[in-house]
Each structure stands twice: as C-alpha cells, then as structure tokens.
Coordinates of C-alpha atoms in Angstrom, one line a residue:
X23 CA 16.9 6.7 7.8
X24 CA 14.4 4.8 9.2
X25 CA 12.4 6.0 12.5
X26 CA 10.2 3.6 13.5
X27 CA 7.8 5.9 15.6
X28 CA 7.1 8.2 13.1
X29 CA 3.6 7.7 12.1
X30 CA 3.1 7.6 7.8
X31 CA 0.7 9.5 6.4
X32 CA -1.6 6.9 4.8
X33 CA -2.0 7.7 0.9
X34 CA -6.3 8.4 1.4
X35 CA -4.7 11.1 4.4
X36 CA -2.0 12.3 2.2
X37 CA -4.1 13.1 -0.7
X38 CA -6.9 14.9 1.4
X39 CA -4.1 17.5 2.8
X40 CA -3.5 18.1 -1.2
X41 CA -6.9 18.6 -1.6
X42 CA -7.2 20.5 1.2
X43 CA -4.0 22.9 -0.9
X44 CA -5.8 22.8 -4.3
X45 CA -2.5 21.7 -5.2
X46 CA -4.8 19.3 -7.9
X47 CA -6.3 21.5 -9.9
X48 CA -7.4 21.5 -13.8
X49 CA -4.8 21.8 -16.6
X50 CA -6.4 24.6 -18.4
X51 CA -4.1 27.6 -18.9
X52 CA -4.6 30.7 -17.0
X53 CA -7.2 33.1 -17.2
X54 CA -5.9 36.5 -19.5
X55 CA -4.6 39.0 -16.8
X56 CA -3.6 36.2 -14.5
X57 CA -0.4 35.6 -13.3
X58 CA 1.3 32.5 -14.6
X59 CA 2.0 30.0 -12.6
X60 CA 5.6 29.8 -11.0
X61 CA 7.3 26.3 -11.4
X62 CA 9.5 27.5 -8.5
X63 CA 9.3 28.7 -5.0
X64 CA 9.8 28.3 -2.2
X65 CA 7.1 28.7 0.5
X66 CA 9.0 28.1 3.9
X67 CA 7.7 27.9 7.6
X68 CA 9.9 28.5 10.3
X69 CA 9.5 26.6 13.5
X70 CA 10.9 27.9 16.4
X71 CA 11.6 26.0 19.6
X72 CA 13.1 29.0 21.6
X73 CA 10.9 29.4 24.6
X74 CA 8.0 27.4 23.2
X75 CA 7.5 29.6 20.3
X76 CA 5.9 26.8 18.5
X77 CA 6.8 23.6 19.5
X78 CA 7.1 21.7 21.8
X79 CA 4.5 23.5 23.5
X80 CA 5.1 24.2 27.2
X81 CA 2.2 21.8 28.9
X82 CA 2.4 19.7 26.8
X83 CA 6.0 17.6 27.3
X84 CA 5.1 14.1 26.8
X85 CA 6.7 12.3 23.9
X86 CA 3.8 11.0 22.0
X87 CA 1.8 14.7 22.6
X88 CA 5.0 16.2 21.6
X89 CA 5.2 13.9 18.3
X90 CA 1.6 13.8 17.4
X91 CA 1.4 17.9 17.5
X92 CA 4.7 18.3 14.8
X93 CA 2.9 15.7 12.8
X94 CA -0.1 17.7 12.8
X95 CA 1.6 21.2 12.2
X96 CA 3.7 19.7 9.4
X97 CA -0.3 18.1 8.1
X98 CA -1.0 22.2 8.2
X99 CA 1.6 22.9 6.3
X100 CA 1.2 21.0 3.6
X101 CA -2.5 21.8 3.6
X102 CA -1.7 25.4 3.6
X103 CA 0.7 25.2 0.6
X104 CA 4.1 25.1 2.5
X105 CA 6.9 23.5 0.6
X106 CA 9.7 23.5 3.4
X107 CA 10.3 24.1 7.0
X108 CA 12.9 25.3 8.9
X109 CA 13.3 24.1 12.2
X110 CA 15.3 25.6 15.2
X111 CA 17.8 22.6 16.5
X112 CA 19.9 24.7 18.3
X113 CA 18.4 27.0 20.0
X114 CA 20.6 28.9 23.0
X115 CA 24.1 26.5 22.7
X116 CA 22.0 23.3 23.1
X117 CA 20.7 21.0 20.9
X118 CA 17.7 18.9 19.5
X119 CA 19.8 15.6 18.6
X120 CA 22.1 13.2 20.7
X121 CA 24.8 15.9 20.3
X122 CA 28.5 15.4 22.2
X123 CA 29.2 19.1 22.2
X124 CA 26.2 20.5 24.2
X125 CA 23.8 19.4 26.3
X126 CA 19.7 18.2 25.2
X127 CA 17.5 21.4 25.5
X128 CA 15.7 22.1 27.9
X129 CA 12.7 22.9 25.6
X130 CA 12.3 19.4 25.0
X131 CA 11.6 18.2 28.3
X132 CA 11.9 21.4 30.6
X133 CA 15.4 20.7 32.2
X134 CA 18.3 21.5 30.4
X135 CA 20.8 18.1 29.9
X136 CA 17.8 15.3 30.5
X137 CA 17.9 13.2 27.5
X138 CA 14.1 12.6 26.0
X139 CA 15.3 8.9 25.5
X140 CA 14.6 9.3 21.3
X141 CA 15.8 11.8 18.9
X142 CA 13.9 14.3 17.7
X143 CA 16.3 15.6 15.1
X144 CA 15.8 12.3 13.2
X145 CA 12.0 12.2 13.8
X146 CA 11.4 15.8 12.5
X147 CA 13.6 14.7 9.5
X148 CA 11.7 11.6 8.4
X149 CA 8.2 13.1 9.1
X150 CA 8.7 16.1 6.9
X151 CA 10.0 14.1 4.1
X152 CA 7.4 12.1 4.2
X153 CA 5.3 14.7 3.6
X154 CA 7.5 16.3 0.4
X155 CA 8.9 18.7 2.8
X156 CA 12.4 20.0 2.2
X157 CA 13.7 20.0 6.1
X158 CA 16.5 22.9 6.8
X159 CA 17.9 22.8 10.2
X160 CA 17.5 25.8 11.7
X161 CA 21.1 27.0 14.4
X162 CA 21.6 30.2 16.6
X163 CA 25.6 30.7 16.2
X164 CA 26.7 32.5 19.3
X165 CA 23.3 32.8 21.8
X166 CA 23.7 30.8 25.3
X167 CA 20.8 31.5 27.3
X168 CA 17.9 33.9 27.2
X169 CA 18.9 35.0 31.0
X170 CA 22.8 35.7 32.6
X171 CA 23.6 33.1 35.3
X172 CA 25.8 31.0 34.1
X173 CA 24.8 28.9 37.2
X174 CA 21.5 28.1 35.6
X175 CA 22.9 26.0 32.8
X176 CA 23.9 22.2 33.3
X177 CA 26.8 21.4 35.5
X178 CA 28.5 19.9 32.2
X179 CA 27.7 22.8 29.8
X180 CA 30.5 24.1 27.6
X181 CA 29.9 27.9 28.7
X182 CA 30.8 26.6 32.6
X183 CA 33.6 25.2 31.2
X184 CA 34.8 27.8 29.2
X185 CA 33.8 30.9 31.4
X186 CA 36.0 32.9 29.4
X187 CA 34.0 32.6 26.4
X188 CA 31.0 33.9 28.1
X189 CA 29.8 37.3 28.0
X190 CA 26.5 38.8 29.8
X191 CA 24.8 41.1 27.7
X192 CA 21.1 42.9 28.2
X193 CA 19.4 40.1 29.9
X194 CA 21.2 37.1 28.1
X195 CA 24.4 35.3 28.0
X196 CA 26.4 34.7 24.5
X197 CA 29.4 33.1 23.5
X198 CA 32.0 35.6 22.3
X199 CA 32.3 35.8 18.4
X200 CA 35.7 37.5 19.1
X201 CA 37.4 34.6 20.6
X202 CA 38.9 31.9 17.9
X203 CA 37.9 28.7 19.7
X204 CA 34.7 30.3 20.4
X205 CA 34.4 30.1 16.5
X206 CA 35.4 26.7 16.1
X207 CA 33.3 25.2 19.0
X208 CA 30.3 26.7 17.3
X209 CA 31.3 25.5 13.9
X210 CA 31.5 21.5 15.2
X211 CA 28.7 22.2 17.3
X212 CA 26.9 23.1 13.8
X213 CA 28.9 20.0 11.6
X214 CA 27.8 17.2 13.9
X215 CA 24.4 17.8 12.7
X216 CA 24.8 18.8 9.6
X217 CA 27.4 15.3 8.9
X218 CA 25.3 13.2 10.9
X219 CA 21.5 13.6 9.6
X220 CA 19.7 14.3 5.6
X221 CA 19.2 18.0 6.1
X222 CA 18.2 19.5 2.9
X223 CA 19.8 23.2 4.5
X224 CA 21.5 24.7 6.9
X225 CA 19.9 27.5 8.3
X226 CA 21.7 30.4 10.7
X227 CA 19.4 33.3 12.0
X228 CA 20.0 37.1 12.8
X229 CA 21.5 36.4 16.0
X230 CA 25.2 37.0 16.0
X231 CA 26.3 40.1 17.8
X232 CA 23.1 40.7 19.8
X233 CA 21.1 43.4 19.0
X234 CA 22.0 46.9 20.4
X235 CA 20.6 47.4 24.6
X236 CA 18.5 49.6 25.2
X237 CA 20.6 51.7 27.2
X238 CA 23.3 52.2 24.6
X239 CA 25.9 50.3 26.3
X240 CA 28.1 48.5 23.9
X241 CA 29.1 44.4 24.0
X242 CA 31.8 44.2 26.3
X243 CA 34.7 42.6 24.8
X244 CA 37.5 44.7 25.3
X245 CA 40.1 41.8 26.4
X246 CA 39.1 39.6 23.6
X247 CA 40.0 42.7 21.1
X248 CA 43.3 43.3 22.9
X249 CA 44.1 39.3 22.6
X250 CA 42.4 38.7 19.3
X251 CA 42.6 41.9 17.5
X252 CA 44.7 40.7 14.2
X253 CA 45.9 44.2 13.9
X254 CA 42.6 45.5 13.6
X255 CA 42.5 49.5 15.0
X256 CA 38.9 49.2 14.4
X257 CA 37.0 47.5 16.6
X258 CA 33.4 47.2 14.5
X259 CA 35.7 46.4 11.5
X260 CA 37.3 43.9 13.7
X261 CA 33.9 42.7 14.9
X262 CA 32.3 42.8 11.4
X263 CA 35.8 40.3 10.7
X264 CA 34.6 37.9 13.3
X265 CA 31.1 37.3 11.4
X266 CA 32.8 37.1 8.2
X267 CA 35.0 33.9 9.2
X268 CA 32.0 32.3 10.7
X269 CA 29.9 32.8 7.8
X270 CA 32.6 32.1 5.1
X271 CA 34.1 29.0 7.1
X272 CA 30.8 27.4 7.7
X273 CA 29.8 27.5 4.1
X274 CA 32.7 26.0 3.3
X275 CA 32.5 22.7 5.8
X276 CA 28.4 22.9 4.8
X277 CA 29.2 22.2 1.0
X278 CA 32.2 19.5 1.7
X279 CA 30.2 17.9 3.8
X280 CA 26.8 18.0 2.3
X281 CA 27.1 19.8 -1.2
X282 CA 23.7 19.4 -2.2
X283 CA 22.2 21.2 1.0
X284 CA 21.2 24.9 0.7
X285 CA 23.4 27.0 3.0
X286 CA 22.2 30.3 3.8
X287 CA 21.1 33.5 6.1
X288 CA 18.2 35.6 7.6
X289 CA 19.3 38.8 8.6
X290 CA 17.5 41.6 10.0
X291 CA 16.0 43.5 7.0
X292 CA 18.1 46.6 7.0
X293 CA 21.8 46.3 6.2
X294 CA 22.6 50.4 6.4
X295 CA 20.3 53.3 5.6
X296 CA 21.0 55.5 2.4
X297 CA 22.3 58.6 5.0
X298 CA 24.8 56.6 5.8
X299 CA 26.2 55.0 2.9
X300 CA 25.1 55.5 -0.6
X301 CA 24.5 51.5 -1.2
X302 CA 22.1 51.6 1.6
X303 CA 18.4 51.7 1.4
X304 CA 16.1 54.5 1.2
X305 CA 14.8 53.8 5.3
X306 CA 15.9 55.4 8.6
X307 CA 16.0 51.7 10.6
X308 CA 18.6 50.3 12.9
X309 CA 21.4 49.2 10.3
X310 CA 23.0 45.8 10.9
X311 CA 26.0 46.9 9.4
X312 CA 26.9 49.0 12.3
X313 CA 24.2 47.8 15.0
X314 CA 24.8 43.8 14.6
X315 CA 28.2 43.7 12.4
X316 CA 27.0 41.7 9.7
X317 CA 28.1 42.6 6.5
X318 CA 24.9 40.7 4.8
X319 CA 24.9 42.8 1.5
X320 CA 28.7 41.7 1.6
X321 CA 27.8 37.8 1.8
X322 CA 25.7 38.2 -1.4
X323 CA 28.3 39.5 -3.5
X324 CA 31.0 37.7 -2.6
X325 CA 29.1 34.8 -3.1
X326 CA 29.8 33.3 0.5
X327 CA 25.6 32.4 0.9
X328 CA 23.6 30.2 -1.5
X329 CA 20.6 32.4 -0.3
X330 CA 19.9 35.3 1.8
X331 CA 15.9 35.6 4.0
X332 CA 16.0 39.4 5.2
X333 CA 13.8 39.6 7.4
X334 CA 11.4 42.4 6.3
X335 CA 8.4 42.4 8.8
X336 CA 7.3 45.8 7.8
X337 CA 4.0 47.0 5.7
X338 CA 4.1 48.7 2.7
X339 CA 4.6 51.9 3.3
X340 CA 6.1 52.0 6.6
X341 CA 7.9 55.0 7.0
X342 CA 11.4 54.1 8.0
X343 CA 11.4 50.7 6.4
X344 CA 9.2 50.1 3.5
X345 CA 8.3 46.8 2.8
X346 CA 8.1 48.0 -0.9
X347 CA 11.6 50.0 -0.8
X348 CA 13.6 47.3 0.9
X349 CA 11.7 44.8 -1.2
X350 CA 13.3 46.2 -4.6
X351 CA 16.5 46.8 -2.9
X352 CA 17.1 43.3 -2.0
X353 CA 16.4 42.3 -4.9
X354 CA 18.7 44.9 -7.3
X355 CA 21.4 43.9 -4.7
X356 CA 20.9 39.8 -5.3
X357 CA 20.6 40.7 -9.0
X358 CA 23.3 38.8 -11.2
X359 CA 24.4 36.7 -8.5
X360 CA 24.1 33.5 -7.2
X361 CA 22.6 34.2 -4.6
X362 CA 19.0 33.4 -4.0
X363 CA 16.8 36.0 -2.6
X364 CA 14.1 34.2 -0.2
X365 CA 12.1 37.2 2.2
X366 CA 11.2 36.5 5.4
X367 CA 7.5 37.5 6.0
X368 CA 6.0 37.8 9.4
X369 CA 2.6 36.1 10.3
X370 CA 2.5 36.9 13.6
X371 CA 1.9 40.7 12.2
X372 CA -1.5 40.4 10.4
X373 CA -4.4 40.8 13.1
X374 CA -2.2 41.4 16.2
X375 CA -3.6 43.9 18.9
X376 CA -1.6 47.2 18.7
X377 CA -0.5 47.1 15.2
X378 CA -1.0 49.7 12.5
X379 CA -3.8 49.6 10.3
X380 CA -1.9 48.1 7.4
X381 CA -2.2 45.1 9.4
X382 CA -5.2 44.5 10.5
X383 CA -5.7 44.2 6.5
X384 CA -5.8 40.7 5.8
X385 CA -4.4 41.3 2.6
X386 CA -1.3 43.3 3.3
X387 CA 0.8 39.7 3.0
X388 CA -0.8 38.7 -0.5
X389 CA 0.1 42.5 -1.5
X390 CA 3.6 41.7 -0.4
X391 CA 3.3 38.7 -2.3
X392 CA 1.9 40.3 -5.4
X393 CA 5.2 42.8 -5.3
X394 CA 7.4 40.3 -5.0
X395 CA 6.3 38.3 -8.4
X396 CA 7.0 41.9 -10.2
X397 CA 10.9 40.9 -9.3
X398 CA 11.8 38.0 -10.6
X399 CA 14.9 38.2 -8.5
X400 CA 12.8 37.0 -5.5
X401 CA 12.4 33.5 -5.5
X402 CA 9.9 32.9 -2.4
X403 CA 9.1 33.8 0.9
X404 CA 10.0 32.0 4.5
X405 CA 7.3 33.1 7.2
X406 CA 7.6 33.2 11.2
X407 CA 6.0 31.9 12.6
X408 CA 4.2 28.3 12.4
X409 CA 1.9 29.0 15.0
X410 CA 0.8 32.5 14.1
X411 CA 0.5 30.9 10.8
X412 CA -1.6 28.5 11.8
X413 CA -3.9 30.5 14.2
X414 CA -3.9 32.9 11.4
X415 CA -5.9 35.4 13.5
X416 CA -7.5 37.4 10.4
X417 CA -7.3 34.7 7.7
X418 CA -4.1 36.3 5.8
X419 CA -2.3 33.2 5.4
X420 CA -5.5 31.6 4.1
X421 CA -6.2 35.0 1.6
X422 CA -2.5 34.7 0.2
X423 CA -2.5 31.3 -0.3
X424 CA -5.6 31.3 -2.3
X425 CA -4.2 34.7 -4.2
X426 CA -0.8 33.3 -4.7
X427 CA -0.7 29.9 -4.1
X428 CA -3.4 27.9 -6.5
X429 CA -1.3 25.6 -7.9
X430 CA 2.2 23.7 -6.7
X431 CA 5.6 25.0 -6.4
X432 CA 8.5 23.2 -6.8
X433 CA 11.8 24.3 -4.1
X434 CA 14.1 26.6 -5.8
X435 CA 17.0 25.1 -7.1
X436 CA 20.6 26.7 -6.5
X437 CA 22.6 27.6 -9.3
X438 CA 25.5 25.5 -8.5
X439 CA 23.6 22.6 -9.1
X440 CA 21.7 23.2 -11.7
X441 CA 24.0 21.0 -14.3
X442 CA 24.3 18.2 -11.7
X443 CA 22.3 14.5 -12.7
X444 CA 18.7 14.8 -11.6
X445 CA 16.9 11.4 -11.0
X446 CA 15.7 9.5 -13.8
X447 CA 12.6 9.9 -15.3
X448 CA 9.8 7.4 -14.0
X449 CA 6.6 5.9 -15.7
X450 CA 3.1 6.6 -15.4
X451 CA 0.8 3.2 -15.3
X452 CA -2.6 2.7 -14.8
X453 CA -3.4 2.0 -10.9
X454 CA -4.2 -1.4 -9.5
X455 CA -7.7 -0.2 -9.3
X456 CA -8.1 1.2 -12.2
X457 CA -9.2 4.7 -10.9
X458 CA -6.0 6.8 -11.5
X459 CA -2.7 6.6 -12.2
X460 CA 0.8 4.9 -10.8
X461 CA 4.2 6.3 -10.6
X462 CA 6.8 3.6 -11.0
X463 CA 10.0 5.1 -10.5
X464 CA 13.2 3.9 -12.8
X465 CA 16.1 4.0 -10.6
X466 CA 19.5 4.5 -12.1
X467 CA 23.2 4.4 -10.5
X468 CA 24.7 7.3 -9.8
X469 CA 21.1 9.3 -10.1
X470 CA 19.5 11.0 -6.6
X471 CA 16.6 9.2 -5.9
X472 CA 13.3 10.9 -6.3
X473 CA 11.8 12.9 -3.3
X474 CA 9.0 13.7 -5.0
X475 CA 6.9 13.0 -8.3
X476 CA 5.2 15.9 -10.2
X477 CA 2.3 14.8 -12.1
X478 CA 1.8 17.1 -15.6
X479 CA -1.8 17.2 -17.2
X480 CA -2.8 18.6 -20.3
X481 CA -6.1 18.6 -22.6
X482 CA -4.6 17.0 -25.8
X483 CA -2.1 14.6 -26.5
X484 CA 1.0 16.4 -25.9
X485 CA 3.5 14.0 -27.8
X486 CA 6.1 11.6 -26.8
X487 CA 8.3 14.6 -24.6
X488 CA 5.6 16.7 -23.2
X489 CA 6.7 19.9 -21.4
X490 CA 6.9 20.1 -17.6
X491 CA 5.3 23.5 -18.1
X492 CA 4.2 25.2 -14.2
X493 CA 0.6 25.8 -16.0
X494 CA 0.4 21.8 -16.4
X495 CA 1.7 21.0 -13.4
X496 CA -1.5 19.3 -11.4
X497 CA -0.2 18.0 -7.9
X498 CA 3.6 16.8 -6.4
X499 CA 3.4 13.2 -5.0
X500 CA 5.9 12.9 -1.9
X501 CA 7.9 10.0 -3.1
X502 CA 8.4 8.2 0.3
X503 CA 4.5 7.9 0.5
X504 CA 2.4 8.2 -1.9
X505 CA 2.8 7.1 -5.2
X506 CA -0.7 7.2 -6.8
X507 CA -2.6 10.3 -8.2
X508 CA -6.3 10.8 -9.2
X509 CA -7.2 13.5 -11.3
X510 CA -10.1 15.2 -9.5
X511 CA -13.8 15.3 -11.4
X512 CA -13.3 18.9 -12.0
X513 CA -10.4 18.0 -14.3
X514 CA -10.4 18.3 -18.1
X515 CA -7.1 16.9 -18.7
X516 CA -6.8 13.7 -20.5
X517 CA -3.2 13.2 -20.5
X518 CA -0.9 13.1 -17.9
X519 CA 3.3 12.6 -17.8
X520 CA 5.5 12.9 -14.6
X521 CA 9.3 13.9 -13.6
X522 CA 10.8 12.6 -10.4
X523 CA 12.0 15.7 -8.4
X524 CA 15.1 15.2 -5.8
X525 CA 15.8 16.6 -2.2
X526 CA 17.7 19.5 -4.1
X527 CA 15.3 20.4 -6.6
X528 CA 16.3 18.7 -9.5
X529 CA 13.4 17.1 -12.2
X530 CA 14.1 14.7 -14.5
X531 CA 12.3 14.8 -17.8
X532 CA 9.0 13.7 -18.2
X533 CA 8.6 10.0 -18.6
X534 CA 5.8 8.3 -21.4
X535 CA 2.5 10.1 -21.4
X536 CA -0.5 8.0 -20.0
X537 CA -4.3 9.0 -20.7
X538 CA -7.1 8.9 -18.4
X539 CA -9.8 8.5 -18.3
X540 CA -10.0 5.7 -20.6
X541 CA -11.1 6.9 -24.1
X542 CA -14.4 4.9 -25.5
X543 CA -13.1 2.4 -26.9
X544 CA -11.1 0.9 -24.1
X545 CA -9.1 0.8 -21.4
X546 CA -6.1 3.4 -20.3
X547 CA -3.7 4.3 -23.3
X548 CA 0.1 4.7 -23.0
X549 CA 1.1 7.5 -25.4
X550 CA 3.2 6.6 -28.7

C-alpha cells in the first residue's frame, strides 16, 4: 500500500532514532550477573483515540498537524525502544477508515460522520511500517458513546437505526452483547478492517459488558434474556455465553482472513479472587468473571486467543492486587499453552499526583520488568498510554528502558506459525560509500517479504552459518526504509551477518558473513 502523504523517514533520520534507542550497541557478550539478552519481545504502546487520549489531540484538528504529530509519536517510539503499537480504530461504534458500517469519528475532526477527506487507517499503517513497527488495530466491541442520547449520534448511525440494540448504562450508551445481530454487526464492523488493510493484529480491549455502576444497579437486559436466552436459567452464565461467541467467532474470521495476524485480548487484570473460586488469584479486586462476564482465564485454555494483555496497573505489593501475585498467576495459567502472555503496564501511574508512594518510584516499572524476565512464560509488556509515556513525568519509561531495554527485540512469534516459510536469507555487501554495510535482500516465491533486517556482529569470524544469537544482535533495519547499517566507533565487532525478519516474526537464517572494517591489507572481506 502505497500513501503518498506519508512522509519517509530519511535513512540519516532513521538511524539517529536507533541511536537515540542504543539499539546499535557492541557485540561483546554480557557482563557476568547480567541478564542475557532476549531475542524476543514484545514492547507495545497503545494509542488511544477515545476522547483525545493521545491523538489526535483536541486543538489541534488540522490534517497535516494531525499527521505530523503521529509521525513524531511513532519517531518516540522507536527512540524509546517500542517495537509495536496498538492503535484504537474503533473507538465508541465508529471508525478510523472509510468504513460502510459506521460513521467517521468524531475524534478525527470533532463532528461525528464528516469524512476527513483521506484515510487515516492506511496512513497510520504505512507510517509505522516504515519505521519496523508491527501495527495492531486496536476495536472496542460493544461501546457506543461515552454519554446516553442516542440523539447526539449522526442522523445515519447504526444505533438510531437499530434502537433496539441500544442500551443506556452509567453515563454511556452500548450495543447489547445479548442480542444475535448485535453480534454480527460488531463482527463485520471489525472484518472490514481487518480484510481490507495489512494489520499485523487485531486487538479487542476490556470493554464488553461495562464495568459494574457505582450504584449497584445491574445492565438492563431483561427482554433480550427472555428473547435470546438459549435455555440458559442463568443469566451471568448466559451473559458470560454472549462474550464467548464474540471472542471464539472473531478469532475464527481473524485467522481465515488474515492467518498471519496476532489475534488477541486485554482484560482487566483480575479474572476472580481465590475466595471465590480456588483457580483464582490470591487478591480481593473486582473479578471480571462475575463483574464484566469475561471468562478470560477460559480463552487461554481453550486456546480461543493467540495472546492475552491483562491489564495489571497495580504496584508490587498492592494489597488487593499485587502486581507480583497476579504477575506469577498469569503466567502459571498461560503455562503450556499457546497462548502468549503480553502484560499490560500502565505509564500514566509513575509520577501522577495522588498516587501511592510505590509510584512516585521511578523504578517501580523496571522492577515489574525485572519480575517478569524471572517467568519466561511472559513474553513482553504493552503500556498505556503513549502520551504518559512520552511525557514520562518522573523518567520511568526512560529508567526501564535503559534497565531492560539495551539492546533490540525482535516481536514474539505465535506458535502456530512457527513452522511456516520465513523470508529468505539476504546478503550483506559493502555500502556504496564504503563506510558500512548493505543489505540486499534475495526474494524468493512463495517467501514473506522481509519487514525488517537484523544485523548480527561478532568479534571473530564466526564461520559460514553464524548464529543469530540475541547477545549478537546489533540493530534491526526497517526494511521499507533503510537498508544500510554502520557499526558505531564504540564497536569491537569485525564481522557481521543478517536475517530478514517478516511482519509475523519470522527470521530467515543468516546470509554470508561480511567483515568490517576492512582488515590491513585491503578492502571489505566476504566470509568463506
């Protein structure tokens, strides 16, 4: 896909944000009592649109300011160390693309329906890729409006047409899960994106039965239970059902229609407490189970998610939820599946007015970090929000990136594709210029094409196959612009070899070794 007013990074630009990540360090093998590096992880950003969360921002509506501003917090990113974002498309029953099942959003231009006259779904696409940014689209399922006047949405929306599906609940206006075509509105409202543009996932958030009111009143949907009820006698059993279908039948559309893309959830962090059932986790928290209806330990073990986030924006230590207890519970309950454990962070915590001491820490998130590499069934972390993440009020992001982050990861890659073709290996030459090196990819039929190229160094000639060993691994090239690499000064390498990485996470081998710099008696060797 080609979008012509998305601005490429030049390769000078490009290579400064990887400085600016230290993701081109030395080869030298870690320090004793380090950690080793991780080839694997995945470092995700969410970027919410909701209300202005993070972009587009509010004053600031005008198509070029609202271009130039994603370019420059994907440019954050990358210099931060982020290896994927996930973007909120559909935010409240709208959408971020030409979509012909719901109107545009209304956080794209402030008025709900008026077309922004380009398409931002495609844009955001390109102009992470560009950067070596796996792009998951980001959808609320059921969530209409943030307020509960149906009168307030575009003459044309689906919810005025269908007021049946509607229901008002604690200051906000949802569609009902109970309903069947409800279900399948959602579903093509979902697939048109998901057919229609190169996401690398598909992304659905906490929001499906809304969270308890505060009052205690329960969602109203007594005449969708009486005409939709299956035979169910109990109704959260009946509403726990409703989530199920959506979660199984999506997944099951995602991978026909896009098998290579990630499919999965974040939930809220608690699915029951251990008073209540004996699987549950040692907290005292609002249980999802019961509260929300989502069976989320379920979808892991019946192998219905290709990874779950939980959302665990506690501390360590926190009395009813533990970042440290839920931590480890996660992760015994992802063990021996297929099912990828991700854990949703929260950088909007660290430094914020009000909050307990454990978070005015700038280290609490590196300490969470730390923990996690102690389970090897956690494979990453996914943080909310970009903003908070770039203001980075007390410099935690910075302190856990520099902790945890030293050296590039490449995205997880699901088990169900782990046997598939990667690309083919490519070649390393000697630049134009002679001050670096050149990756010159090898296509092949019937091979993905490479997304991104990681460059391997080590001290001594390595051989004809060198290992793609994580301690070796010096920078990751994004394919679609920038093909060159030059070993900083501080480097002691002397030979280098790259794989070509795909949009899913395969690596090909690596291809013939090059040395640099030139040895004394000439110009760059290609290795035997």
């Amino acid at each position: 896909m080609d979008v012509p007013w998305v601005r490429r990074p030049g390769r000078r630009e490009f290579l400064a944000l990887l400085a600016a990540a230290a993701v081109a360090g030395t080869a030298a093998p870690p320090a004793a009592g380090r950690p080793r590096a991780v080839k694997r992880q995945m470092r995700g950003l969410w970027i919410a649109c909701l209300n202005h969360t993070d972009w587009p921002a509010r004053r600031r509506l005008g198509t070029e300011q609202i271009r130039a501003d994603f370019v420059s917090m994907l440019d954050a990113a990358v210099a931060t160390g982020f290896n994927a974002v996930f973007v909120q498309v559909r935010p409240t029953a709208d959408a971020l693309w030409p979509s012909p099942y719901e109107p545009w959003s209304q956080w794209l231009t402030g008025t709900q329906g008026q077309d922004p006259g380009w398409d931002p779904l495609a844009f955001m696409i390109e102009a992470s890729h560009l950067r070596g940014l796996t792009f998951h689209a980001w959808f609320n399922p059921f969530r209409i409006a943030i307020h509960t006047d149906p009168g307030r949405l575009v003459a044309d929306h689906p919810a005025r047409r269908n007021p049946d599906w509607t229901v008002a609940f604690d200051g906000e206006l949802y569609y009902n899960p109970g309903i069947p075509a409800v279900r399948e509105f959602v579903l093509d409202a979902v697939m048109d994106a998901v057919t229609r543009y190169e996401v690398d996932g598909v992304h659905i958030d906490d929001y499906f039965y809304p969270y308890p009111a505060p009052d205690g009143r329960g969602f109203p949907d007594d005449a969708a239970f009486a005409a939709h009820g299956r035979g169910f006698t109990d109704r959260a059993a009946w509403r726990r059902d409703n989530i199920d279908l959506t979660v199984r039948q999506l997944r099951d559309r995602v991978r026909a229609a896009r098998p290579d893309a990630a499919y999965g959830i974040a939930p809220f962090g608690v699915w029951r407490n251990r008073s209540t059932d004996p699987a549950g986790s040692a907290t005292t928290a609002l249980q999802s189970y019961d509260a929300q209806f989502c069976d989320s330990r379920g979808w892991v073990r019946k192998g219905w998610v290709d990874y779950i986030a939980p959302q665990l924006y506690w501390h360590i230590g926190f009395a009813i939820a533990d970042y440290a207890v839920l931590a480890r519970w996660w992760a015994a309950q992802t063990d021996g599946t297929d099912t990828q454990l991700w854990i949703g962070q929260s950088a909007s915590r660290p430094g914020a007015p009000g909050r307990p001491a454990p978070w005015q820490d700038p280290a609490e998130l590196s300490r969470h970090l730390a923990l996690n590499a102690t389970l090897p069934q956690i494979g990453g972390d996914v943080f909310f929000s970009a903003r908070s993440a770039r203001t980075d009020r007390i410099g935690a992001i910075r302190q856990l990136a520099a902790d945890h982050w030293s050296r590039p990861a490449l995205v997880p890659l699901l088990p169900r594709l782990a046997r598939t073709a990667p690309p083919a290996a490519p070649e390393l030459r000697p630049s134009p210029d002679g001050q670096g090196l050149q990756v010159a990819p090898w296509p092949r039929p019937g091979r993905p094409h490479p997304f991104q190229y990681a460059v391997y160094a080590y001290d001594a000639d390595p051989g004809p196959h060198p290992p793609a060993d994580p301690d070796r691994l010096a920078a990751l090239l994004p394919a679609l612009s920038v093909d060159r690499y030059r070993p900083p000064g501080t480097s002691s390498a002397s030979w280098y070899a790259a794989t070509a990485v795909d949009r899913a996470g395969r690596e090909s081998a690596t291809g013939r070794v090059l040395r640099f710099p030139p040895g004394p008696t000439g110009p760059l060797v290609e290795g035997e």
